[in-house]
CSV table of C-alpha atoms and ligand atoms in Angstrom, one decimal:
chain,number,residue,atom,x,y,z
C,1,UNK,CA,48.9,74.7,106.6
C,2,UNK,CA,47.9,75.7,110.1
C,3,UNK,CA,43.8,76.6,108.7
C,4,UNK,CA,44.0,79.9,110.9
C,5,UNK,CA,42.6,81.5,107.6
C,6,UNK,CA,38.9,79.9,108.9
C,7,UNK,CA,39.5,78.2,112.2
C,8,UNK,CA,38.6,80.3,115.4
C,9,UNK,CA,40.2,79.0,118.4
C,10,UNK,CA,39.3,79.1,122.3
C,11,UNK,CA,41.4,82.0,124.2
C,12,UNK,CA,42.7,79.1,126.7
C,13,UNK,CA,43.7,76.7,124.3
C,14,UNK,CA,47.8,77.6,124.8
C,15,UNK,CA,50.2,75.7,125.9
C,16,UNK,CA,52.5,78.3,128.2
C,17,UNK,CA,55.1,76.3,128.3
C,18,UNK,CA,55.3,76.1,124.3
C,19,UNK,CA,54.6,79.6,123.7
C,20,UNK,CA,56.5,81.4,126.5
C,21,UNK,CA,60.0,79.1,125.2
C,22,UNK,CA,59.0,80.4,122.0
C,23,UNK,CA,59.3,83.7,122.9
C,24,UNK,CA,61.9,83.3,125.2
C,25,UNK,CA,64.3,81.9,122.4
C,26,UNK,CA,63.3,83.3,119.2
C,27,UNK,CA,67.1,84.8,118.5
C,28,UNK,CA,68.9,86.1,115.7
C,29,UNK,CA,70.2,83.2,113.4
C,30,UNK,CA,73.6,83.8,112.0
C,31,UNK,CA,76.0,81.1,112.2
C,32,UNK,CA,73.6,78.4,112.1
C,33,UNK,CA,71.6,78.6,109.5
C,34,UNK,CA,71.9,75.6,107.3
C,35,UNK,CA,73.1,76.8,103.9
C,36,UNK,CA,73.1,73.3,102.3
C,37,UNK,CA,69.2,72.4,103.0
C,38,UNK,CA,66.5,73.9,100.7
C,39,UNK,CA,63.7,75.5,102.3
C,40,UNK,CA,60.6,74.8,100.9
C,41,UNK,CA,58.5,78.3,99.6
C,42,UNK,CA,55.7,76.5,100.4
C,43,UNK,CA,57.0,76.8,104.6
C,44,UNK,CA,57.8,80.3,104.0
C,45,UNK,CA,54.5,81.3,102.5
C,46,UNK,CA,52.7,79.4,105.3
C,47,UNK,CA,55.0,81.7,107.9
C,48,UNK,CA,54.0,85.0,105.6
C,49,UNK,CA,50.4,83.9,106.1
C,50,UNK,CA,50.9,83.8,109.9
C,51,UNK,CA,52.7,87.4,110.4
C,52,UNK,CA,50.1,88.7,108.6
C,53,UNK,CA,47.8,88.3,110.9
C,54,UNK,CA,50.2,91.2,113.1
C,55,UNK,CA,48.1,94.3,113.8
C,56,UNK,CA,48.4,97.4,111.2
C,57,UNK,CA,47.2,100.8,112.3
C,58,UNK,CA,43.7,101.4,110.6
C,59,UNK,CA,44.0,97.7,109.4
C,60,UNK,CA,45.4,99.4,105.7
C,61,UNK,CA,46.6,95.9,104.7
C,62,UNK,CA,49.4,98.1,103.0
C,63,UNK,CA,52.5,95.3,103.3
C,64,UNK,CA,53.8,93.0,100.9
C,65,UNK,CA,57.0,90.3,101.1
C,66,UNK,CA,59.2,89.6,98.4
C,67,UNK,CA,61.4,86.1,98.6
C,68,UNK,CA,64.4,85.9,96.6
C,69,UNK,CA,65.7,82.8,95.9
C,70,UNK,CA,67.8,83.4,92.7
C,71,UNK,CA,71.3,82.5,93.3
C,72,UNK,CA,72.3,85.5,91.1
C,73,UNK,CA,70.0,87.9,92.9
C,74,UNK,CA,71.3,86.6,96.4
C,75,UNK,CA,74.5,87.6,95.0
C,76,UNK,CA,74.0,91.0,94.0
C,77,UNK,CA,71.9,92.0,96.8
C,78,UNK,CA,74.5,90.3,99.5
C,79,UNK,CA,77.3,92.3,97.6
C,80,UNK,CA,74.9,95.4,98.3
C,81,UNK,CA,74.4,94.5,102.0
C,82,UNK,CA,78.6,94.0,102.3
C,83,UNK,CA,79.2,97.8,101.3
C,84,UNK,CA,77.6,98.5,104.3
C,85,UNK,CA,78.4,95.7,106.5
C,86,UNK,CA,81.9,96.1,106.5
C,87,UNK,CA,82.8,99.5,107.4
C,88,UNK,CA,80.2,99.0,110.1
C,89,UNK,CA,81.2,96.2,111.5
C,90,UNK,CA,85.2,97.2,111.2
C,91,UNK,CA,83.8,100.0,113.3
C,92,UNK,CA,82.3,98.6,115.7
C,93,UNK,CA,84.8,95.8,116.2
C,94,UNK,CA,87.0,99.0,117.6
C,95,UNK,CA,84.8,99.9,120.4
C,96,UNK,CA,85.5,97.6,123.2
C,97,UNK,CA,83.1,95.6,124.2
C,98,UNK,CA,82.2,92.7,126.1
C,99,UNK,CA,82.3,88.7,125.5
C,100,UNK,CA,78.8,88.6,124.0
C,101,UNK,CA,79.3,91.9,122.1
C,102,UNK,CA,82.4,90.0,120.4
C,103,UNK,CA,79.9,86.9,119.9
C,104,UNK,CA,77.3,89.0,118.3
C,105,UNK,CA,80.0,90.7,115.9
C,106,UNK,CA,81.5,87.6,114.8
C,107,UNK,CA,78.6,86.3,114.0
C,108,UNK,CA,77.4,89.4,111.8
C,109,UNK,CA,80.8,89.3,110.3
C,110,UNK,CA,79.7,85.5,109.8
C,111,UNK,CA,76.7,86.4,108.4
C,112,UNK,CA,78.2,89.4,105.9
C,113,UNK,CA,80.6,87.1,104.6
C,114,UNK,CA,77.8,84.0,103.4
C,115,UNK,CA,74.8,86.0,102.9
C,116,UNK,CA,75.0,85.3,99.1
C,117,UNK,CA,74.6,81.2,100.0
C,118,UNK,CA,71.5,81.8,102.1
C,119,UNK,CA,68.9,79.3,100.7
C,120,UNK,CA,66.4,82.1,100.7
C,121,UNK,CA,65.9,86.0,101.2
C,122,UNK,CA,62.9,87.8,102.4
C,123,UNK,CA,62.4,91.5,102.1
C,124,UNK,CA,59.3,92.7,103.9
C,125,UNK,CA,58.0,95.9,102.2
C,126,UNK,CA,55.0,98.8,102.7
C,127,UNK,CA,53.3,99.7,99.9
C,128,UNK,CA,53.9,103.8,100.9
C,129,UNK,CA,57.1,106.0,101.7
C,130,UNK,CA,57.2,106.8,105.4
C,131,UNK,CA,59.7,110.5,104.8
C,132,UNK,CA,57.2,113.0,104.9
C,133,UNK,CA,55.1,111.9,108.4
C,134,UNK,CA,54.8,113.6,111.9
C,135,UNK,CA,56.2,111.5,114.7
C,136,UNK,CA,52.9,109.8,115.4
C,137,UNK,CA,52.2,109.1,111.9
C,138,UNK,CA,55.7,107.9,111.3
C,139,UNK,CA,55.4,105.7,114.4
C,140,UNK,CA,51.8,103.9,113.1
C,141,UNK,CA,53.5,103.6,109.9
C,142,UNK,CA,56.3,101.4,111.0
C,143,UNK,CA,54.2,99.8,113.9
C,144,UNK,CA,52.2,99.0,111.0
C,145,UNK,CA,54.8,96.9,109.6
C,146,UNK,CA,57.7,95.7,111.6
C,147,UNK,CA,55.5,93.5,114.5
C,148,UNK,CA,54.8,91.4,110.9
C,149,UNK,CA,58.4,90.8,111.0
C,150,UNK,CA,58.9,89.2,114.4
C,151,UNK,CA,55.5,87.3,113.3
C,152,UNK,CA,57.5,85.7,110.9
C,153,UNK,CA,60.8,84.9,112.8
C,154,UNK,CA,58.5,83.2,115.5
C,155,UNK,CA,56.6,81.4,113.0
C,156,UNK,CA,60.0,80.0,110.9
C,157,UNK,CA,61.1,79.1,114.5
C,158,UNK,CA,58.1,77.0,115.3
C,159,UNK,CA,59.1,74.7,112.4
C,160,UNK,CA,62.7,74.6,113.0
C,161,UNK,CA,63.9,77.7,111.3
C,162,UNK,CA,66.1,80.0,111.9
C,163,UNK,CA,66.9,83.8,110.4
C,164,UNK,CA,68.6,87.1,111.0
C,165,UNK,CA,66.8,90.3,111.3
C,166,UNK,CA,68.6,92.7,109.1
C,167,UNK,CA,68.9,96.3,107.9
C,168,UNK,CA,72.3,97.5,106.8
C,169,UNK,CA,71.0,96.6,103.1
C,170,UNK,CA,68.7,99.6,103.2
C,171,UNK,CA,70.9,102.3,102.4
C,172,UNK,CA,71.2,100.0,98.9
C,173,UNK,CA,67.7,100.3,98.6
C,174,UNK,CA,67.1,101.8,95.7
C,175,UNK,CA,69.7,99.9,94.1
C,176,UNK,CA,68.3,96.3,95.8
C,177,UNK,CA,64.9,97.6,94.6
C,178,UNK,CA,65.5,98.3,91.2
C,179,UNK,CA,66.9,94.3,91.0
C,180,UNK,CA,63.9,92.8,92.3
C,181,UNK,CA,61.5,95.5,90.0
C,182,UNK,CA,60.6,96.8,93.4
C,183,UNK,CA,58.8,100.6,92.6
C,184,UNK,CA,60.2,103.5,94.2
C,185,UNK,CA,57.3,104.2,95.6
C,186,UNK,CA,57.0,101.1,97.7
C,187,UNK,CA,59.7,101.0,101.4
C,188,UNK,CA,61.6,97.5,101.9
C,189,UNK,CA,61.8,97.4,105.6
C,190,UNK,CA,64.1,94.5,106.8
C,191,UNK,CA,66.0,91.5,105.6
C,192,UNK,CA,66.1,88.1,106.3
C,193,UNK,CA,67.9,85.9,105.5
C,194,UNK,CA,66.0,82.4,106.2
C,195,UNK,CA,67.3,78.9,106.8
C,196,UNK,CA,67.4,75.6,108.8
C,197,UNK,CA,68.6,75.8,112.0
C,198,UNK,CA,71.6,73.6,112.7
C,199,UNK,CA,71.7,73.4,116.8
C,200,UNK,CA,69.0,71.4,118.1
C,201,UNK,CA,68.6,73.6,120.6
C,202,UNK,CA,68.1,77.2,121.3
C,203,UNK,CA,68.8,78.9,124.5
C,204,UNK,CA,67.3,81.6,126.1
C,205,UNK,CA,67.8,85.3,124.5
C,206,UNK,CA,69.8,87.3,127.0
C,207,UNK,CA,67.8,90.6,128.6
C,208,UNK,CA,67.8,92.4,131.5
C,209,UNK,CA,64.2,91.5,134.2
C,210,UNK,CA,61.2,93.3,133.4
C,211,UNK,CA,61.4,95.0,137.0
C,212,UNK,CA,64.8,96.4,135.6
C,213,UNK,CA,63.5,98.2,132.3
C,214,UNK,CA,60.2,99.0,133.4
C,215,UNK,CA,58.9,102.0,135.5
C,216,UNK,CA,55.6,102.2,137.5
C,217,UNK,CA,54.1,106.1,137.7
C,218,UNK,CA,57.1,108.1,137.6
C,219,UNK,CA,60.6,108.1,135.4
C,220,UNK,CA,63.1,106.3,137.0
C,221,UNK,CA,60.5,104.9,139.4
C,222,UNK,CA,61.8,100.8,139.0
C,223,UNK,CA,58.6,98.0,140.0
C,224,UNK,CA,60.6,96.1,142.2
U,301,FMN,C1,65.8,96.6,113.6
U,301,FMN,C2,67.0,95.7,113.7
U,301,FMN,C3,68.0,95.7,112.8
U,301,FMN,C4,69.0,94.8,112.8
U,301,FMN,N1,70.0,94.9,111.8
U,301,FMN,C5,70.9,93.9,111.7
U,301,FMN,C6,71.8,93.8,110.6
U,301,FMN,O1,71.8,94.6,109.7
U,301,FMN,N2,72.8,92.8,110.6
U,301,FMN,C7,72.8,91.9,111.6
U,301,FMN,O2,73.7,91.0,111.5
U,301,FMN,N3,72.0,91.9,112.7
U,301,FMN,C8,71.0,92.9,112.7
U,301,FMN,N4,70.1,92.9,113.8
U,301,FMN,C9,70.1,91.8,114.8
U,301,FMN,C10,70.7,92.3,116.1
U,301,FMN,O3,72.1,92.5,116.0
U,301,FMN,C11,70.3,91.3,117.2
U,301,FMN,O4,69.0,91.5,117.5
U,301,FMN,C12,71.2,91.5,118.4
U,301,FMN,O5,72.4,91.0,118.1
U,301,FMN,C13,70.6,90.7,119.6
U,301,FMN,O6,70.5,89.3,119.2
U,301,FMN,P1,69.4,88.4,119.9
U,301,FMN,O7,68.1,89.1,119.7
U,301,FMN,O8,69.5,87.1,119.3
U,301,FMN,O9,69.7,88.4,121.4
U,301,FMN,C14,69.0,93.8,113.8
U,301,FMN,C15,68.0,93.7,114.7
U,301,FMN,C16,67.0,94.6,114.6
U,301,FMN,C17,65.8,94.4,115.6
């Protein structure tokens, strides 16, 4: 393992080329991921080690990860996620959209349709139920969770990983929960599926420039 648990490092010691192309093409991995190759738990509970080190609002170490990696559970839980998928998706498919819109829903049809062969699932859970908080609270409580999540899809990336950041499972949570002995007191958050990637390379994700999206003093006020 990386020995981040003991090892403190000097703040100039990055490489910005290697960690700007990280973030530049950390992307959602449907239609590559490798559903033949194993991945080894021991890679994923090296990347669960690094995105826990993401920030958590009063540091409450309240998260928790579950992998699944039972062929019957993948099963049951990707037959869960396709309830959900597919009206969604038939949905959307209507609206007209443009070339990479059609990309992006072929691949999560892709995705719907194999998620059972996955070699691994990972659910990222709280330990608490977020219903009942005020909009700051709420906020915390998420923000106390979810940067974990892109920890660990930069993390699997670094060692030639790919996955999918998903949701549409969530509305079979309590269902997907009571599979996995998951208490109903505890919120699953996400799902990824994880695998190898299959490209040998990645290209750049697709966004609008900073100057664009970003405002300076007033709404609507562009920086450039
Ligand atoms: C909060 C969140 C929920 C998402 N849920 C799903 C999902 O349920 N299924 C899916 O195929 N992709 C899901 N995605 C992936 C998005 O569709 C993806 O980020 C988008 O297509 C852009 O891809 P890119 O980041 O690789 O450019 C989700 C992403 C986020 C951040």
């Amino acid at each position: 393992m990386t020995g981040t648990s003991t090892t403190t490092v000097g703040f100039m010691d990055f490489d910005l080329e290697h960690t700007d192309r990280l973030l530049l093409t950390t992307k959602q991995v449907r239609k590559r991921l490798d559903m033949t190759r194993p991945v080894p738990r021991e890679i994923l509970l090296d990347c669960i080690d690094l995105a826990s080190r993401a920030p958590m609002g009063g540091n409450h170490q309240r998260n928790k990860w579950m992998i699944v990696e039972d062929p019957e559970l993948k099963m049951e839980i990707a037959n869960h996620y396709r309830t959900h998928a597919e009206p969604y998706l038939k949905e959307s498919s209507e609206v007209k959209v443009d070339a990479r819109g059609e990309r992006v829903a072929s691949s999560a049809m892709y995705l719907s349709d194999h998620l059972h062969e996955v070699p691994a699932m990972v659910i990222p859970l709280r330990l608490d139920r977020p219903e009942d908080l005020g909009h700051s609270s709420r906020s915390a409580w998420y923000g106390s969770v979810l940067p974990g999540v892109w920890s660990f899809q930069m993390a699997l990336r670094s060692r030639g990983l790919g996955s999918c950041w998903t949701t549409l499972h969530l509305d079979s949570e309590a269902e997907v929960g009571e599979l996995l002995g998951i208490p109903n007191t505890v919120t699953q958050v996400a799902l990824l599926p994880v695998g190898y990637y299959t490209g040998d390379s990645f290209s750049v994700t697709p966004r609008r420039p900073a100057a664009e999206i970003t405002f300076i003093d007033r709404w609507g006020q562009n920086a450039n």
